[in-house]
Coordinates of C-alpha atoms in Angstrom, one line a residue:
M1 CA 60.5 -46.3 14.9
K2 CA 61.4 -43.3 17.8
H3 CA 60.6 -44.6 21.3
S4 CA 59.1 -42.7 23.9
F5 CA 61.0 -41.3 26.8
T6 CA 58.8 -43.9 29.2
Y7 CA 60.1 -46.5 26.9
Y8 CA 64.1 -45.8 27.8
L9 CA 62.7 -45.1 31.3
T10 CA 61.3 -48.5 31.3
L11 CA 64.6 -50.2 30.3
I12 CA 66.3 -48.7 33.0
I13 CA 63.6 -49.8 35.5
I14 CA 64.0 -53.4 34.3
K15 CA 67.4 -53.1 34.5
L16 CA 67.3 -51.9 38.4
K17 CA 65.2 -54.4 39.4
G18 CA 67.9 -57.0 38.4
L19 CA 64.9 -59.2 36.1
K20 CA 67.9 -60.2 33.4
Q21 CA 70.1 -61.6 36.5
K22 CA 67.4 -63.2 38.1
F23 CA 66.4 -65.3 35.1
S24 CA 69.9 -65.7 34.0
Q25 CA 70.5 -68.7 36.9
D26 CA 70.4 -72.4 36.7
P27 CA 68.7 -73.8 39.1
I28 CA 66.2 -70.5 38.9
D29 CA 65.7 -69.1 42.3
Y30 CA 61.8 -69.4 42.0
E31 CA 61.9 -68.5 46.1
S32 CA 63.4 -65.1 45.1
I33 CA 61.1 -64.3 42.0
R34 CA 58.2 -65.2 43.9
K35 CA 58.3 -62.1 46.0
E36 CA 56.9 -59.9 43.7
D37 CA 54.0 -61.9 43.7
V38 CA 50.5 -60.5 44.6
Y39 CA 47.9 -62.6 45.4
K40 CA 44.9 -60.3 46.9
P41 CA 45.2 -56.6 45.2
N42 CA 44.8 -53.8 47.2
G43 CA 43.0 -50.8 46.6
K44 CA 39.5 -49.3 46.5
F45 CA 38.8 -50.3 43.0
F46 CA 39.2 -54.3 43.9
K47 CA 37.8 -53.8 47.2
K48 CA 34.7 -52.7 45.5
N49 CA 34.3 -54.7 42.3
I50 CA 35.7 -58.1 43.5
T51 CA 32.6 -60.0 43.2
N52 CA 33.4 -63.3 43.9
R53 CA 36.3 -66.1 45.1
L54 CA 36.2 -69.7 43.5
Q55 CA 38.3 -72.4 44.4
I56 CA 38.7 -75.4 41.8
L57 CA 41.0 -77.8 42.4
N58 CA 44.2 -76.1 42.9
T59 CA 43.1 -72.9 41.2
S60 CA 42.1 -69.9 43.5
I61 CA 40.1 -67.7 41.1
T62 CA 39.0 -63.8 41.6
E63 CA 36.1 -62.8 39.7
I64 CA 36.2 -58.9 38.8
G65 CA 33.1 -57.0 37.2
L66 CA 31.6 -53.8 37.5
N67 CA 28.3 -55.3 36.5
D68 CA 26.4 -58.6 36.0
S69 CA 27.9 -59.5 32.8
N70 CA 27.6 -62.5 30.8
K71 CA 30.8 -62.2 29.0
L72 CA 33.6 -63.6 30.6
I73 CA 37.7 -63.1 30.3
L74 CA 39.4 -66.0 31.6
F75 CA 42.9 -64.5 32.1
I76 CA 45.8 -67.0 32.8
H77 CA 48.8 -64.9 33.8
G78 CA 52.6 -65.6 33.0
G79 CA 55.2 -66.6 35.4
A80 CA 57.8 -68.9 33.5
F81 CA 55.6 -72.0 35.5
I82 CA 57.1 -70.6 39.0
S83 CA 55.9 -67.5 40.1
G84 CA 52.6 -64.8 39.7
P85 CA 50.1 -63.0 39.5
G86 CA 52.2 -59.8 39.8
K87 CA 51.1 -56.0 40.3
H88 CA 51.0 -55.5 36.6
H89 CA 48.7 -58.3 36.0
W90 CA 46.0 -56.5 38.2
D91 CA 46.8 -53.4 36.7
T92 CA 45.9 -55.2 33.7
V93 CA 42.5 -56.5 34.9
K94 CA 41.9 -52.8 36.3
S95 CA 42.4 -51.2 32.9
I96 CA 40.1 -54.3 31.0
V97 CA 37.3 -54.0 33.8
Q98 CA 37.0 -50.4 33.7
S99 CA 36.7 -50.4 29.4
T100 CA 34.3 -53.1 29.2
D101 CA 31.4 -54.8 30.0
C102 CA 33.3 -57.9 30.9
T103 CA 33.8 -60.0 33.7
I104 CA 37.4 -61.3 34.6
W105 CA 38.6 -64.5 36.2
M106 CA 42.1 -64.1 37.4
C107 CA 43.1 -67.7 37.7
N108 CA 46.1 -68.4 40.1
Y109 CA 47.1 -71.7 39.5
P110 CA 49.6 -74.2 40.7
K111 CA 53.2 -73.5 39.8
A112 CA 56.3 -75.4 39.6
P113 CA 58.5 -76.6 41.2
E114 CA 55.7 -77.9 43.6
F115 CA 53.3 -79.0 40.9
H116 CA 54.3 -80.0 37.1
I117 CA 52.6 -79.1 33.6
S118 CA 50.3 -82.1 34.2
D119 CA 48.9 -80.9 37.2
I120 CA 48.7 -77.3 36.1
S121 CA 47.2 -78.3 32.7
E122 CA 44.7 -80.5 34.4
N123 CA 43.6 -77.2 36.4
I124 CA 43.2 -75.0 33.7
D125 CA 40.9 -77.5 31.7
A126 CA 39.0 -77.7 35.0
V127 CA 38.9 -74.1 35.2
F128 CA 37.7 -74.0 31.6
M129 CA 34.9 -76.2 32.0
K130 CA 34.0 -74.5 35.0
A131 CA 33.4 -71.2 33.3
T132 CA 31.2 -72.7 30.6
E133 CA 29.3 -73.9 33.5
V134 CA 28.4 -70.3 34.2
F135 CA 29.2 -68.7 30.5
E136 CA 28.8 -69.5 27.4
P137 CA 31.4 -70.3 25.5
K138 CA 30.7 -68.2 22.4
N139 CA 31.2 -65.2 25.3
I140 CA 34.3 -66.5 26.7
I141 CA 38.3 -64.7 25.8
L142 CA 40.8 -66.6 26.6
L143 CA 43.7 -64.2 27.8
G144 CA 47.4 -65.4 28.3
D145 CA 50.8 -63.9 28.6
S146 CA 54.3 -65.6 28.5
V147 CA 53.4 -68.7 30.2
G148 CA 49.6 -68.2 30.6
G149 CA 49.5 -67.6 26.7
T150 CA 51.5 -71.4 26.5
L151 CA 48.7 -73.1 28.7
I152 CA 45.4 -71.2 26.6
T153 CA 47.0 -72.4 23.3
S154 CA 47.4 -76.0 24.5
L155 CA 44.2 -75.7 26.3
V156 CA 42.5 -75.2 22.8
Q157 CA 44.2 -77.6 21.4
R158 CA 43.2 -80.1 23.9
L159 CA 39.6 -79.2 23.7
L160 CA 39.5 -79.4 19.7
Q161 CA 40.9 -83.0 20.3
E162 CA 38.0 -83.9 22.8
E163 CA 35.6 -82.0 20.6
W164 CA 34.4 -79.7 23.0
Q165 CA 33.4 -76.1 22.2
L166 CA 35.7 -73.4 22.1
P167 CA 36.0 -70.2 23.4
K168 CA 35.1 -67.2 21.2
K169 CA 39.0 -65.7 21.0
L170 CA 42.4 -65.9 22.1
L171 CA 44.6 -63.0 23.0
L172 CA 48.1 -64.3 23.3
I173 CA 50.9 -61.7 25.1
S174 CA 54.3 -62.9 24.5
P175 CA 53.4 -66.8 24.5
V176 CA 56.0 -69.1 25.2
M177 CA 55.6 -71.4 22.4
D178 CA 58.8 -73.6 22.7
A179 CA 60.1 -74.4 26.1
S180 CA 63.0 -76.3 24.8
F181 CA 64.3 -72.9 23.2
T182 CA 66.5 -74.6 20.6
N183 CA 65.4 -72.2 18.0
P184 CA 68.9 -71.0 16.8
D185 CA 67.7 -67.4 16.2
I186 CA 66.8 -67.2 20.4
D187 CA 70.5 -67.0 21.0
K188 CA 70.8 -63.9 18.5
I189 CA 68.5 -62.0 20.8
D190 CA 69.4 -63.0 24.4
S191 CA 72.2 -60.6 24.5
F192 CA 69.8 -57.7 24.1
D193 CA 66.7 -58.7 25.9
P194 CA 66.6 -56.8 28.6
M195 CA 64.5 -59.1 31.1
L196 CA 64.7 -62.8 30.2
S197 CA 67.7 -65.1 30.0
K198 CA 67.4 -68.4 28.0
K199 CA 69.5 -70.3 30.7
G200 CA 66.9 -69.3 33.8
L201 CA 64.0 -69.8 31.7
L202 CA 64.8 -73.4 30.5
S203 CA 65.8 -74.2 34.4
A204 CA 62.2 -73.3 34.9
K205 CA 60.5 -75.2 32.0
K206 CA 62.3 -78.2 33.4
M207 CA 61.0 -77.8 37.1
C208 CA 57.8 -77.7 35.4
A209 CA 57.9 -80.5 32.7
K210 CA 59.1 -83.4 34.9
D211 CA 58.2 -86.5 32.9
Y212 CA 57.5 -84.9 29.5
H213 CA 59.9 -83.7 26.8
L214 CA 60.5 -80.1 26.5
K215 CA 59.3 -80.6 23.0
D216 CA 55.7 -82.3 23.9
P217 CA 52.8 -79.9 23.1
I218 CA 51.4 -79.5 26.5
I219 CA 54.2 -77.6 27.6
S220 CA 55.4 -76.1 23.6
P221 CA 52.1 -75.7 22.0
I222 CA 54.2 -75.0 18.7
Y223 CA 54.1 -78.9 18.1
G224 CA 50.7 -79.2 18.3
S225 CA 48.1 -78.4 15.7
F226 CA 46.4 -75.2 15.2
E227 CA 43.7 -76.6 12.8
G228 CA 40.3 -75.3 13.9
F229 CA 41.5 -72.5 16.3
P230 CA 39.5 -69.3 17.3
E231 CA 40.2 -65.9 16.1
T232 CA 43.6 -65.3 17.7
I233 CA 45.7 -62.3 18.2
L234 CA 49.2 -62.2 19.0
Y235 CA 51.3 -59.4 20.8
A236 CA 55.0 -60.1 19.8
G237 CA 57.9 -58.0 21.3
E238 CA 60.9 -57.7 18.8
R239 CA 63.5 -57.6 22.0
D240 CA 61.9 -60.7 23.7
I241 CA 63.8 -64.1 23.5
T242 CA 60.7 -65.8 23.1
Y243 CA 59.8 -64.0 19.7
P244 CA 61.0 -66.4 17.2
D245 CA 59.2 -69.1 18.4
Q246 CA 55.9 -66.9 18.4
I247 CA 56.6 -66.0 14.6
L248 CA 56.7 -69.6 14.0
A249 CA 53.6 -70.3 15.5
Y250 CA 52.1 -67.6 13.7
K251 CA 52.9 -68.7 10.3
K252 CA 51.9 -72.5 11.3
A253 CA 48.5 -71.1 13.0
K254 CA 48.0 -68.5 9.6
K255 CA 49.1 -72.1 7.4
A256 CA 46.3 -73.9 9.1
N257 CA 43.7 -71.0 7.9
V258 CA 43.5 -69.7 11.8
N259 CA 42.0 -66.5 11.9
I260 CA 44.8 -64.3 13.4
K261 CA 46.4 -61.7 13.4
L262 CA 49.9 -60.5 14.3
I263 CA 50.7 -57.2 16.3
E264 CA 54.3 -56.8 16.8
G265 CA 56.1 -54.3 18.8
E266 CA 59.7 -52.4 17.1
N267 CA 62.1 -53.3 20.1
M268 CA 59.6 -53.8 22.6
P269 CA 60.5 -55.9 25.6
H270 CA 58.8 -59.2 26.7
I271 CA 54.7 -58.9 27.6
W272 CA 55.3 -54.9 26.8
P273 CA 51.5 -54.3 26.5
F274 CA 51.0 -55.2 30.5
L275 CA 54.2 -53.0 31.6
P276 CA 53.5 -49.6 33.6
I277 CA 54.8 -46.4 32.9
M278 CA 55.7 -47.0 29.2
K279 CA 53.7 -44.9 26.5
E280 CA 53.7 -47.6 24.0
A281 CA 52.3 -50.3 26.4
K282 CA 49.4 -48.0 27.2
M283 CA 48.8 -47.7 23.3
A284 CA 49.0 -51.8 22.7
L285 CA 46.8 -52.0 25.9
N286 CA 44.4 -49.5 24.6
G287 CA 44.6 -51.7 21.6
L288 CA 43.7 -54.9 23.0
I289 CA 40.8 -53.1 24.6
T290 CA 39.3 -52.5 21.2
K291 CA 40.1 -56.1 20.3
I292 CA 38.2 -57.2 23.4
K293 CA 35.3 -55.5 22.7
E294 CA 34.8 -56.2 19.1

């Protein structure tokens, strides 16, 4: 596949930002990475279309919508459990809201190392329960990138265990399915992943896990069950160290008869549908929006 000029430009920008270097440190410098966080977006669009702000436990929710919709996208952002949301998350929110009739809840949940996976999961559960008080579960879509994908996958596993109603659909963008990073195929990709490194990600996961084993489904949903999952769409980029475990999770979900679709990005980096500038990212995001409308 021939890539666009903007693909190579994006790789240069990622390199100049030093993301690979930041994710190659142990312990990971979470305070430095958090400098890119955006908690309150700027601009006329958000000033006009932020309709509500909620606080649920330690999670701050920003509600964005063009109208009074009965459809909700619960957006659980990524950031290695230590940071976020970032500008690219808000840009994605804007694109989705402008192109659909959905309301979005952007969920700024508590982060490690101040909080741990049990605290974070408790918050995600509480947010979903609150959402079901306002929206019917059949009208709720869960959207998560990177560890946001981890959190919504493990949420659904808990919902199934407790026999709660499920959301309509899961949209997983480069989800981290195994926090232990023990898959040997990861080491083959680490050298040419432009953004992430196993060393730093493991450090972040250990900060978050605390007393939990890194292979516990609460932080590594690949070790949980996928039986009974709702429709799931999985975006996986080949130039991403989290890719090998995404493929294993996809195969496990298929074996469990989940209605799951895999969208692979040839030579694409982590969370590529959310990256700015790149032509391939815009195409992937447009495809994601189409899936939301279905």
